[in-house]
């Protein structure tokens, strides 16, 4: 059931009650201010940690996601003052719809380095392709959602343009869900293959898995994945029902499934930052990285093989007679 939405109202009046807005409520000021504070702090933390540990790309995408979330909730604060605000609606619909795509990009980045650490021979595809494939898919999702959000936010009273924007946003979110499912499938496949061939895993990788901080990082990535996935599923259900449908007009549902889910994701990726939990993901100097966290890519493997050959050569020891 869809509620009647006033098309010509610009502010609250007796003839333009809050019930006749698309959302049917004035967003809660305190809760949205809380979201802004959390995402702003996480953005600063990610920027600092990314610079400190040289996890530049990871820091860039997660920071951008946090900034997008903070701006989006700023739009909802504008709508708290005036639920009919066109500017507030445009800001929140555009930013909140695509910001989680940046968080997902940070999650995708981790698989490449995990595969490098535990062995590429058990991976369906070479490790270097994971980033290219999933970031490209994420970019497609991001563009669909951003363009759709722009159309929907700028449609005004143009119902057809708003519907086009809605369909683009739904397409982008569905694409994102499909990408997340494919990512999960590859992760599960790699875990199963690695467990079955555990004897072939290097001692360095086994030692890495025993570290509490690395296991915490793996748990954080899993939590971030689940929360982003649940948020996307919620968004599909919210958008498919059309504007002003009951799901869209449920503020508590939105705050939990959109706000709290992404807060949990960014907090997990911040408290268990790869810079100190999984330095292999960082662009650190080899001399600074502990041996068990060194990269297992082709150049490192060649270097280790060369060192092994040198060590295996017989050493001639001459004795000096007195």
Short mmCIF file of N, CA and C in Angstrom, two decimals, residues 12-186:
data_model
loop_
_atom_site.label_atom_id
_atom_site.label_comp_id
_atom_site.label_asym_id
_atom_site.label_seq_id
_atom_site.Cartn_x
_atom_site.Cartn_y
_atom_site.Cartn_z
N UNK A 12 6.60 22.23 5.80
CA UNK A 12 5.49 21.75 6.62
C UNK A 12 4.48 22.86 6.86
N UNK A 13 3.23 22.55 6.58
CA UNK A 13 2.11 23.45 6.85
C UNK A 13 0.92 22.57 7.22
N UNK A 14 -0.17 23.16 7.70
CA UNK A 14 -1.37 22.35 7.98
C UNK A 14 -1.85 21.57 6.76
N UNK A 15 -1.64 22.14 5.56
CA UNK A 15 -2.05 21.45 4.35
C UNK A 15 -0.97 20.51 3.81
N UNK A 16 0.23 20.62 4.36
CA UNK A 16 1.35 19.77 3.93
C UNK A 16 1.97 19.09 5.16
N UNK A 17 1.28 18.12 5.73
CA UNK A 17 1.80 17.44 6.92
C UNK A 17 2.96 16.52 6.58
N UNK A 18 3.72 16.13 7.59
CA UNK A 18 4.87 15.26 7.37
C UNK A 18 4.46 13.91 6.82
N UNK A 19 3.23 13.49 7.12
CA UNK A 19 2.75 12.20 6.63
C UNK A 19 2.66 12.15 5.11
N UNK A 20 2.61 13.31 4.46
CA UNK A 20 2.48 13.34 3.01
C UNK A 20 3.82 13.46 2.29
N UNK A 21 4.92 13.32 3.03
CA UNK A 21 6.24 13.27 2.38
C UNK A 21 6.51 11.84 1.92
N UNK A 22 7.58 11.66 1.15
CA UNK A 22 7.92 10.32 0.65
C UNK A 22 8.21 9.37 1.80
N UNK A 23 8.92 9.84 2.80
CA UNK A 23 9.29 8.98 3.92
C UNK A 23 8.23 8.96 5.02
N UNK A 24 7.40 9.99 5.09
CA UNK A 24 6.34 10.00 6.08
C UNK A 24 6.79 10.35 7.47
N UNK A 25 8.02 10.83 7.64
CA UNK A 25 8.53 11.21 8.95
C UNK A 25 9.65 12.22 8.80
N UNK A 26 9.95 12.92 9.88
CA UNK A 26 11.11 13.81 9.93
C UNK A 26 12.25 13.02 10.56
N UNK A 27 13.35 12.77 9.83
CA UNK A 27 14.45 11.95 10.37
C UNK A 27 14.91 12.43 11.73
N UNK A 28 15.20 11.47 12.60
CA UNK A 28 15.61 11.77 13.97
C UNK A 28 16.93 12.53 14.00
N UNK A 29 16.94 13.68 14.65
CA UNK A 29 18.13 14.54 14.67
C UNK A 29 19.29 13.88 15.41
N UNK A 30 19.04 13.39 16.64
CA UNK A 30 20.12 12.83 17.44
C UNK A 30 20.77 11.62 16.80
N UNK A 31 19.97 10.72 16.25
CA UNK A 31 20.51 9.51 15.66
C UNK A 31 21.32 9.81 14.41
N UNK A 32 20.84 10.72 13.59
CA UNK A 32 21.58 11.07 12.37
C UNK A 32 22.87 11.84 12.69
N UNK A 33 22.83 12.64 13.75
CA UNK A 33 24.06 13.31 14.20
C UNK A 33 25.07 12.27 14.69
N UNK A 34 24.57 11.23 15.37
CA UNK A 34 25.43 10.14 15.82
C UNK A 34 26.09 9.45 14.63
N UNK A 35 25.33 9.18 13.58
CA UNK A 35 25.89 8.53 12.39
C UNK A 35 26.97 9.42 11.76
N UNK A 36 26.71 10.71 11.69
CA UNK A 36 27.71 11.62 11.12
C UNK A 36 29.00 11.57 11.92
N UNK A 37 28.88 11.60 13.25
CA UNK A 37 30.07 11.59 14.12
C UNK A 37 30.86 10.29 13.95
N UNK A 38 30.15 9.16 13.93
CA UNK A 38 30.82 7.86 13.80
C UNK A 38 31.56 7.75 12.47
N UNK A 39 30.89 8.11 11.39
CA UNK A 39 31.51 7.99 10.07
C UNK A 39 32.64 9.00 9.89
N UNK A 40 32.50 10.18 10.47
CA UNK A 40 33.58 11.17 10.37
C UNK A 40 34.81 10.69 11.13
N UNK A 41 34.62 10.13 12.32
CA UNK A 41 35.74 9.61 13.10
C UNK A 41 36.41 8.44 12.38
N UNK A 42 35.60 7.55 11.81
CA UNK A 42 36.16 6.40 11.08
C UNK A 42 36.92 6.86 9.84
N UNK A 43 36.42 7.91 9.18
CA UNK A 43 37.12 8.44 8.01
C UNK A 43 38.49 8.97 8.41
N UNK A 44 38.55 9.71 9.51
CA UNK A 44 39.84 10.23 10.00
C UNK A 44 40.77 9.09 10.40
N UNK A 45 40.21 8.08 11.09
CA UNK A 45 41.02 6.95 11.53
C UNK A 45 41.56 6.17 10.34
N UNK A 46 40.72 5.95 9.33
CA UNK A 46 41.16 5.22 8.15
C UNK A 46 42.23 5.99 7.38
N UNK A 47 42.07 7.30 7.30
CA UNK A 47 43.07 8.12 6.62
C UNK A 47 44.40 8.06 7.36
N UNK A 48 44.35 8.19 8.68
CA UNK A 48 45.58 8.15 9.47
C UNK A 48 46.25 6.78 9.39
N UNK A 49 45.47 5.71 9.59
CA UNK A 49 46.03 4.37 9.57
C UNK A 49 46.53 4.00 8.18
N UNK A 50 45.80 4.43 7.15
CA UNK A 50 46.24 4.15 5.79
C UNK A 50 47.56 4.81 5.46
N UNK A 51 47.74 6.05 5.96
CA UNK A 51 49.01 6.75 5.75
C UNK A 51 50.11 6.13 6.61
N UNK A 52 49.79 5.79 7.83
CA UNK A 52 50.78 5.22 8.75
C UNK A 52 51.29 3.87 8.27
N UNK A 53 50.39 3.02 7.80
CA UNK A 53 50.78 1.66 7.41
C UNK A 53 50.85 1.47 5.90
N UNK A 54 50.65 2.55 5.14
CA UNK A 54 50.77 2.53 3.69
C UNK A 54 49.77 1.60 3.01
N UNK A 55 48.59 1.47 3.59
CA UNK A 55 47.50 0.73 2.95
C UNK A 55 46.66 1.74 2.16
N UNK A 56 47.28 2.31 1.16
CA UNK A 56 46.71 3.48 0.51
C UNK A 56 45.37 3.22 -0.17
N UNK A 57 45.28 2.18 -0.99
CA UNK A 57 44.03 1.94 -1.71
C UNK A 57 42.92 1.53 -0.75
N UNK A 58 43.23 0.66 0.18
CA UNK A 58 42.25 0.25 1.18
C UNK A 58 41.75 1.47 1.94
N UNK A 59 42.67 2.34 2.37
CA UNK A 59 42.29 3.54 3.11
C UNK A 59 41.46 4.47 2.25
N UNK A 60 41.81 4.58 0.97
CA UNK A 60 41.09 5.50 0.08
C UNK A 60 39.63 5.09 -0.05
N UNK A 61 39.37 3.82 -0.36
CA UNK A 61 37.99 3.41 -0.62
C UNK A 61 37.15 3.44 0.66
N UNK A 62 37.72 2.97 1.78
CA UNK A 62 36.94 2.96 3.02
C UNK A 62 36.70 4.39 3.51
N UNK A 63 37.71 5.25 3.38
CA UNK A 63 37.54 6.66 3.77
C UNK A 63 36.48 7.33 2.92
N UNK A 64 36.51 7.08 1.61
CA UNK A 64 35.51 7.66 0.73
C UNK A 64 34.11 7.17 1.10
N UNK A 65 34.01 5.89 1.45
CA UNK A 65 32.72 5.36 1.88
C UNK A 65 32.22 6.05 3.13
N UNK A 66 33.11 6.26 4.09
CA UNK A 66 32.72 6.94 5.34
C UNK A 66 32.31 8.38 5.09
N UNK A 67 33.05 9.08 4.23
CA UNK A 67 32.71 10.47 3.91
C UNK A 67 31.34 10.53 3.23
N UNK A 68 31.10 9.62 2.29
CA UNK A 68 29.81 9.58 1.62
C UNK A 68 28.67 9.34 2.59
N UNK A 69 28.89 8.43 3.55
CA UNK A 69 27.86 8.17 4.57
C UNK A 69 27.61 9.41 5.42
N UNK A 70 28.67 10.08 5.85
CA UNK A 70 28.51 11.27 6.69
C UNK A 70 27.75 12.36 5.96
N UNK A 71 28.07 12.58 4.68
CA UNK A 71 27.36 13.59 3.90
C UNK A 71 25.89 13.21 3.74
N UNK A 72 25.65 11.92 3.49
CA UNK A 72 24.28 11.45 3.32
C UNK A 72 23.43 11.69 4.55
N UNK A 73 23.99 11.42 5.73
CA UNK A 73 23.22 11.66 6.95
C UNK A 73 23.11 13.14 7.25
N UNK A 74 24.02 13.94 6.71
CA UNK A 74 23.84 15.39 6.78
C UNK A 74 22.59 15.81 6.02
N UNK A 75 22.35 15.15 4.88
CA UNK A 75 21.13 15.42 4.13
C UNK A 75 19.88 15.07 4.92
N UNK A 76 19.96 13.99 5.70
CA UNK A 76 18.80 13.61 6.52
C UNK A 76 18.58 14.59 7.67
N UNK A 77 19.66 15.22 8.16
CA UNK A 77 19.48 16.25 9.18
C UNK A 77 18.78 17.47 8.58
N UNK A 78 19.09 17.80 7.32
CA UNK A 78 18.38 18.88 6.64
C UNK A 78 16.89 18.54 6.55
N UNK A 79 16.60 17.26 6.28
CA UNK A 79 15.21 16.83 6.19
C UNK A 79 14.53 16.78 7.55
N UNK A 80 15.32 16.73 8.62
CA UNK A 80 14.71 16.81 9.95
C UNK A 80 14.09 18.19 10.14
N UNK A 81 14.80 19.21 9.68
CA UNK A 81 14.27 20.57 9.80
C UNK A 81 13.11 20.80 8.84
N UNK A 82 13.23 20.20 7.65
CA UNK A 82 12.17 20.35 6.65
C UNK A 82 12.06 19.05 5.85
N UNK A 83 11.14 18.19 6.21
CA UNK A 83 11.00 16.91 5.50
C UNK A 83 10.71 17.05 4.01
N UNK A 84 10.27 18.25 3.58
CA UNK A 84 10.00 18.48 2.17
C UNK A 84 11.22 19.06 1.43
N UNK A 85 12.34 19.20 2.12
CA UNK A 85 13.53 19.81 1.52
C UNK A 85 14.03 19.00 0.32
N UNK A 86 14.03 19.62 -0.84
CA UNK A 86 14.53 18.96 -2.05
C UNK A 86 16.04 18.75 -1.95
N UNK A 87 16.75 19.72 -1.40
CA UNK A 87 18.21 19.61 -1.28
C UNK A 87 18.57 18.46 -0.35
N UNK A 88 17.93 18.39 0.82
CA UNK A 88 18.22 17.30 1.75
C UNK A 88 17.93 15.94 1.14
N UNK A 89 16.81 15.83 0.40
CA UNK A 89 16.46 14.57 -0.23
C UNK A 89 17.50 14.15 -1.26
N UNK A 90 17.95 15.10 -2.08
CA UNK A 90 18.95 14.79 -3.11
C UNK A 90 20.26 14.31 -2.48
N UNK A 91 20.68 15.00 -1.41
CA UNK A 91 21.94 14.64 -0.77
C UNK A 91 21.88 13.24 -0.18
N UNK A 92 20.82 12.94 0.57
CA UNK A 92 20.76 11.66 1.26
C UNK A 92 20.51 10.50 0.30
N UNK A 93 19.67 10.70 -0.71
CA UNK A 93 19.39 9.58 -1.62
C UNK A 93 20.60 9.27 -2.49
N UNK A 94 21.36 10.30 -2.88
CA UNK A 94 22.52 10.08 -3.74
C UNK A 94 23.68 9.46 -2.96
N UNK A 95 24.00 10.02 -1.80
CA UNK A 95 25.18 9.58 -1.06
C UNK A 95 24.97 8.24 -0.36
N UNK A 96 23.84 8.07 0.30
CA UNK A 96 23.63 6.84 1.07
C UNK A 96 23.42 5.63 0.17
N UNK A 97 22.98 5.85 -1.06
CA UNK A 97 22.72 4.71 -1.93
C UNK A 97 24.02 4.10 -2.47
N UNK A 98 25.07 4.94 -2.70
CA UNK A 98 26.27 4.37 -3.31
C UNK A 98 27.48 4.30 -2.39
N UNK A 99 27.46 4.97 -1.23
CA UNK A 99 28.62 4.96 -0.33
C UNK A 99 29.06 3.55 0.08
N UNK A 100 28.14 2.62 0.37
CA UNK A 100 28.59 1.27 0.76
C UNK A 100 29.37 0.53 -0.33
N UNK A 101 29.25 0.97 -1.58
CA UNK A 101 30.03 0.34 -2.65
C UNK A 101 31.52 0.53 -2.40
N UNK A 102 31.91 1.65 -1.80
CA UNK A 102 33.31 1.88 -1.47
C UNK A 102 33.76 0.94 -0.34
N UNK A 103 32.88 0.70 0.62
CA UNK A 103 33.20 -0.24 1.70
C UNK A 103 33.39 -1.64 1.12
N UNK A 104 32.53 -2.01 0.18
CA UNK A 104 32.65 -3.32 -0.46
C UNK A 104 33.98 -3.45 -1.20
N UNK A 105 34.44 -2.36 -1.80
CA UNK A 105 35.72 -2.40 -2.51
C UNK A 105 36.86 -2.74 -1.57
N UNK A 106 36.82 -2.21 -0.36
CA UNK A 106 37.85 -2.55 0.63
C UNK A 106 37.81 -4.02 0.99
N UNK A 107 36.61 -4.59 1.07
CA UNK A 107 36.48 -6.02 1.37
C UNK A 107 37.06 -6.85 0.24
N UNK A 108 36.74 -6.48 -1.01
CA UNK A 108 37.24 -7.24 -2.15
C UNK A 108 38.77 -7.27 -2.20
N UNK A 109 39.38 -6.18 -1.80
CA UNK A 109 40.84 -6.06 -1.88
C UNK A 109 41.55 -7.11 -1.03
N UNK A 110 40.93 -7.54 0.05
CA UNK A 110 41.61 -8.44 0.97
C UNK A 110 41.85 -9.83 0.40
N UNK A 111 40.96 -10.29 -0.51
CA UNK A 111 41.07 -11.66 -1.00
C UNK A 111 42.38 -11.90 -1.75
N UNK A 112 42.79 -10.94 -2.54
CA UNK A 112 44.04 -11.09 -3.30
C UNK A 112 45.21 -11.40 -2.37
N UNK A 113 45.32 -10.64 -1.30
CA UNK A 113 46.47 -10.78 -0.41
C UNK A 113 46.37 -12.03 0.46
N UNK A 114 45.16 -12.45 0.79
CA UNK A 114 45.00 -13.70 1.52
C UNK A 114 45.43 -14.87 0.65
N UNK A 115 45.06 -14.84 -0.62
CA UNK A 115 45.47 -15.90 -1.55
C UNK A 115 46.98 -15.91 -1.74
N UNK A 116 47.58 -14.73 -1.83
CA UNK A 116 49.04 -14.66 -1.95
C UNK A 116 49.72 -15.26 -0.73
N UNK A 117 49.12 -15.06 0.43
CA UNK A 117 49.73 -15.56 1.66
C UNK A 117 49.61 -17.07 1.80
N UNK A 118 48.47 -17.63 1.39
CA UNK A 118 48.22 -19.06 1.61
C UNK A 118 48.41 -19.92 0.37
N UNK A 119 48.75 -19.30 -0.76
CA UNK A 119 49.09 -20.08 -1.94
C UNK A 119 48.10 -19.90 -3.08
N UNK A 120 48.63 -19.52 -4.25
CA UNK A 120 47.78 -19.28 -5.42
C UNK A 120 47.36 -20.57 -6.11
N UNK A 121 48.09 -21.66 -5.88
CA UNK A 121 47.82 -22.89 -6.63
C UNK A 121 46.44 -23.46 -6.33
N UNK A 122 45.83 -23.05 -5.22
CA UNK A 122 44.50 -23.56 -4.87
C UNK A 122 43.40 -22.55 -5.21
N UNK A 123 43.74 -21.48 -5.88
CA UNK A 123 42.79 -20.45 -6.25
C UNK A 123 42.24 -20.71 -7.66
N UNK A 124 40.97 -20.42 -7.86
CA UNK A 124 40.35 -20.59 -9.17
C UNK A 124 41.00 -19.70 -10.22
N UNK A 125 41.40 -18.50 -9.81
CA UNK A 125 42.02 -17.54 -10.72
C UNK A 125 43.27 -16.97 -10.07
N UNK A 126 44.22 -16.47 -10.86
CA UNK A 126 45.42 -15.86 -10.28
C UNK A 126 45.05 -14.71 -9.34
N UNK A 127 45.80 -14.59 -8.28
CA UNK A 127 45.48 -13.61 -7.24
C UNK A 127 45.40 -12.19 -7.77
N UNK A 128 46.27 -11.85 -8.73
CA UNK A 128 46.30 -10.47 -9.21
C UNK A 128 45.02 -10.06 -9.92
N UNK A 129 44.21 -11.04 -10.36
CA UNK A 129 42.98 -10.71 -11.08
C UNK A 129 41.81 -10.40 -10.14
N UNK A 130 41.90 -10.81 -8.89
CA UNK A 130 40.79 -10.59 -7.96
C UNK A 130 40.45 -9.11 -7.84
N UNK A 131 41.47 -8.29 -7.65
CA UNK A 131 41.24 -6.86 -7.49
C UNK A 131 40.62 -6.26 -8.74
N UNK A 132 41.19 -6.59 -9.91
CA UNK A 132 40.68 -6.03 -11.15
C UNK A 132 39.23 -6.42 -11.40
N UNK A 133 38.92 -7.70 -11.21
CA UNK A 133 37.57 -8.19 -11.51
C UNK A 133 36.54 -7.56 -10.58
N UNK A 134 36.79 -7.65 -9.27
CA UNK A 134 35.77 -7.21 -8.33
C UNK A 134 35.69 -5.70 -8.21
N UNK A 135 36.80 -5.00 -8.34
CA UNK A 135 36.73 -3.54 -8.31
C UNK A 135 36.03 -3.02 -9.55
N UNK A 136 36.23 -3.70 -10.70
CA UNK A 136 35.52 -3.31 -11.92
C UNK A 136 34.02 -3.51 -11.76
N UNK A 137 33.64 -4.66 -11.19
CA UNK A 137 32.21 -4.91 -10.94
C UNK A 137 31.65 -3.90 -9.96
N UNK A 138 32.44 -3.56 -8.95
CA UNK A 138 32.00 -2.58 -7.95
C UNK A 138 31.83 -1.21 -8.58
N UNK A 139 32.71 -0.89 -9.54
CA UNK A 139 32.62 0.40 -10.22
C UNK A 139 31.32 0.49 -11.03
N UNK A 140 30.96 -0.60 -11.69
CA UNK A 140 29.70 -0.63 -12.45
C UNK A 140 28.52 -0.39 -11.51
N UNK A 141 28.53 -1.09 -10.38
CA UNK A 141 27.47 -0.92 -9.39
C UNK A 141 27.43 0.51 -8.89
N UNK A 142 28.60 1.08 -8.62
CA UNK A 142 28.68 2.45 -8.12
C UNK A 142 28.10 3.44 -9.11
N UNK A 143 28.44 3.28 -10.39
CA UNK A 143 27.95 4.21 -11.40
C UNK A 143 26.43 4.11 -11.57
N UNK A 144 25.90 2.89 -11.59
CA UNK A 144 24.46 2.71 -11.72
C UNK A 144 23.72 3.37 -10.55
N UNK A 145 24.24 3.16 -9.34
CA UNK A 145 23.57 3.72 -8.17
C UNK A 145 23.73 5.24 -8.11
N UNK A 146 24.91 5.74 -8.49
CA UNK A 146 25.14 7.19 -8.44
C UNK A 146 24.26 7.91 -9.47
N UNK A 147 24.23 7.39 -10.70
CA UNK A 147 23.41 8.01 -11.74
C UNK A 147 21.94 7.90 -11.38
N UNK A 148 21.53 6.73 -10.91
CA UNK A 148 20.14 6.55 -10.50
C UNK A 148 19.75 7.48 -9.38
N UNK A 149 20.64 7.62 -8.39
CA UNK A 149 20.37 8.52 -7.28
C UNK A 149 20.27 9.96 -7.74
N UNK A 150 21.12 10.32 -8.72
CA UNK A 150 21.05 11.67 -9.27
C UNK A 150 19.74 11.94 -9.98
N UNK A 151 19.29 10.97 -10.78
CA UNK A 151 18.01 11.12 -11.48
C UNK A 151 16.85 11.22 -10.49
N UNK A 152 16.85 10.30 -9.52
CA UNK A 152 15.75 10.29 -8.55
C UNK A 152 15.73 11.56 -7.71
N UNK A 153 16.92 12.01 -7.30
CA UNK A 153 16.99 13.20 -6.47
C UNK A 153 16.63 14.47 -7.21
N UNK A 154 16.92 14.52 -8.51
CA UNK A 154 16.64 15.73 -9.28
C UNK A 154 15.36 15.67 -10.08
N UNK A 155 14.54 14.62 -9.86
CA UNK A 155 13.33 14.45 -10.66
C UNK A 155 12.25 15.45 -10.31
N UNK A 156 12.26 15.93 -9.06
CA UNK A 156 11.19 16.84 -8.66
C UNK A 156 9.83 16.17 -8.77
N UNK A 157 8.92 16.79 -9.53
CA UNK A 157 7.58 16.22 -9.73
C UNK A 157 7.49 15.34 -10.97
N UNK A 158 8.64 15.12 -11.62
CA UNK A 158 8.67 14.29 -12.83
C UNK A 158 8.70 12.82 -12.41
N UNK A 159 7.56 12.17 -12.41
CA UNK A 159 7.44 10.79 -11.94
C UNK A 159 8.23 9.84 -12.83
N UNK A 160 8.18 10.05 -14.16
CA UNK A 160 8.88 9.16 -15.08
C UNK A 160 10.39 9.19 -14.85
N UNK A 161 10.96 10.38 -14.66
CA UNK A 161 12.39 10.50 -14.41
C UNK A 161 12.76 9.86 -13.08
N UNK A 162 11.90 10.04 -12.09
CA UNK A 162 12.16 9.43 -10.79
C UNK A 162 12.13 7.90 -10.89
N UNK A 163 11.21 7.37 -11.69
CA UNK A 163 11.14 5.92 -11.88
C UNK A 163 12.38 5.39 -12.59
N UNK A 164 12.88 6.16 -13.57
CA UNK A 164 14.12 5.76 -14.24
C UNK A 164 15.26 5.70 -13.24
N UNK A 165 15.34 6.72 -12.40
CA UNK A 165 16.38 6.73 -11.37
C UNK A 165 16.24 5.56 -10.42
N UNK A 166 15.00 5.26 -10.05
CA UNK A 166 14.76 4.14 -9.14
C UNK A 166 15.22 2.83 -9.77
N UNK A 167 14.88 2.61 -11.02
CA UNK A 167 15.27 1.38 -11.71
C UNK A 167 16.78 1.26 -11.84
N UNK A 168 17.44 2.38 -12.09
CA UNK A 168 18.91 2.35 -12.17
C UNK A 168 19.51 2.00 -10.81
N UNK A 169 18.98 2.59 -9.75
CA UNK A 169 19.48 2.28 -8.41
C UNK A 169 19.26 0.81 -8.07
N UNK A 170 18.09 0.29 -8.39
CA UNK A 170 17.81 -1.12 -8.13
C UNK A 170 18.77 -2.00 -8.91
N UNK A 171 19.01 -1.65 -10.18
CA UNK A 171 19.94 -2.43 -11.00
C UNK A 171 21.34 -2.42 -10.39
N UNK A 172 21.77 -1.25 -9.91
CA UNK A 172 23.09 -1.15 -9.29
C UNK A 172 23.21 -1.98 -8.04
N UNK A 173 22.16 -1.97 -7.21
CA UNK A 173 22.20 -2.74 -5.96
C UNK A 173 22.13 -4.23 -6.24
N UNK A 174 21.30 -4.63 -7.19
CA UNK A 174 21.22 -6.05 -7.57
C UNK A 174 22.57 -6.52 -8.11
N UNK A 175 23.21 -5.69 -8.92
CA UNK A 175 24.54 -6.02 -9.44
C UNK A 175 25.53 -6.16 -8.29
N UNK A 176 25.43 -5.29 -7.31
CA UNK A 176 26.32 -5.35 -6.15
C UNK A 176 26.09 -6.63 -5.36
N UNK A 177 24.82 -7.02 -5.18
CA UNK A 177 24.52 -8.27 -4.47
C UNK A 177 25.07 -9.47 -5.23
N UNK A 178 24.91 -9.46 -6.55
CA UNK A 178 25.44 -10.55 -7.37
C UNK A 178 26.96 -10.63 -7.25
N UNK A 179 27.62 -9.48 -7.22
CA UNK A 179 29.07 -9.44 -7.07
C UNK A 179 29.49 -9.97 -5.71
N UNK A 180 28.76 -9.59 -4.67
CA UNK A 180 29.05 -10.07 -3.32
C UNK A 180 28.88 -11.60 -3.23
N UNK A 181 27.85 -12.12 -3.88
CA UNK A 181 27.62 -13.57 -3.87
C UNK A 181 28.76 -14.29 -4.59
N UNK A 182 29.17 -13.75 -5.75
CA UNK A 182 30.28 -14.36 -6.48
C UNK A 182 31.56 -14.33 -5.65
N UNK A 183 31.78 -13.22 -4.97
CA UNK A 183 32.96 -13.08 -4.10
C UNK A 183 32.91 -14.12 -2.98
N UNK A 184 31.75 -14.26 -2.34
CA UNK A 184 31.61 -15.24 -1.26
C UNK A 184 31.85 -16.66 -1.78
N UNK A 185 31.36 -16.94 -2.99
CA UNK A 185 31.56 -18.27 -3.56
C UNK A 185 33.03 -18.59 -3.78
N UNK A 186 33.79 -17.62 -4.27
CA UNK A 186 35.22 -17.84 -4.49
C UNK A 186 35.96 -17.99 -3.16
#
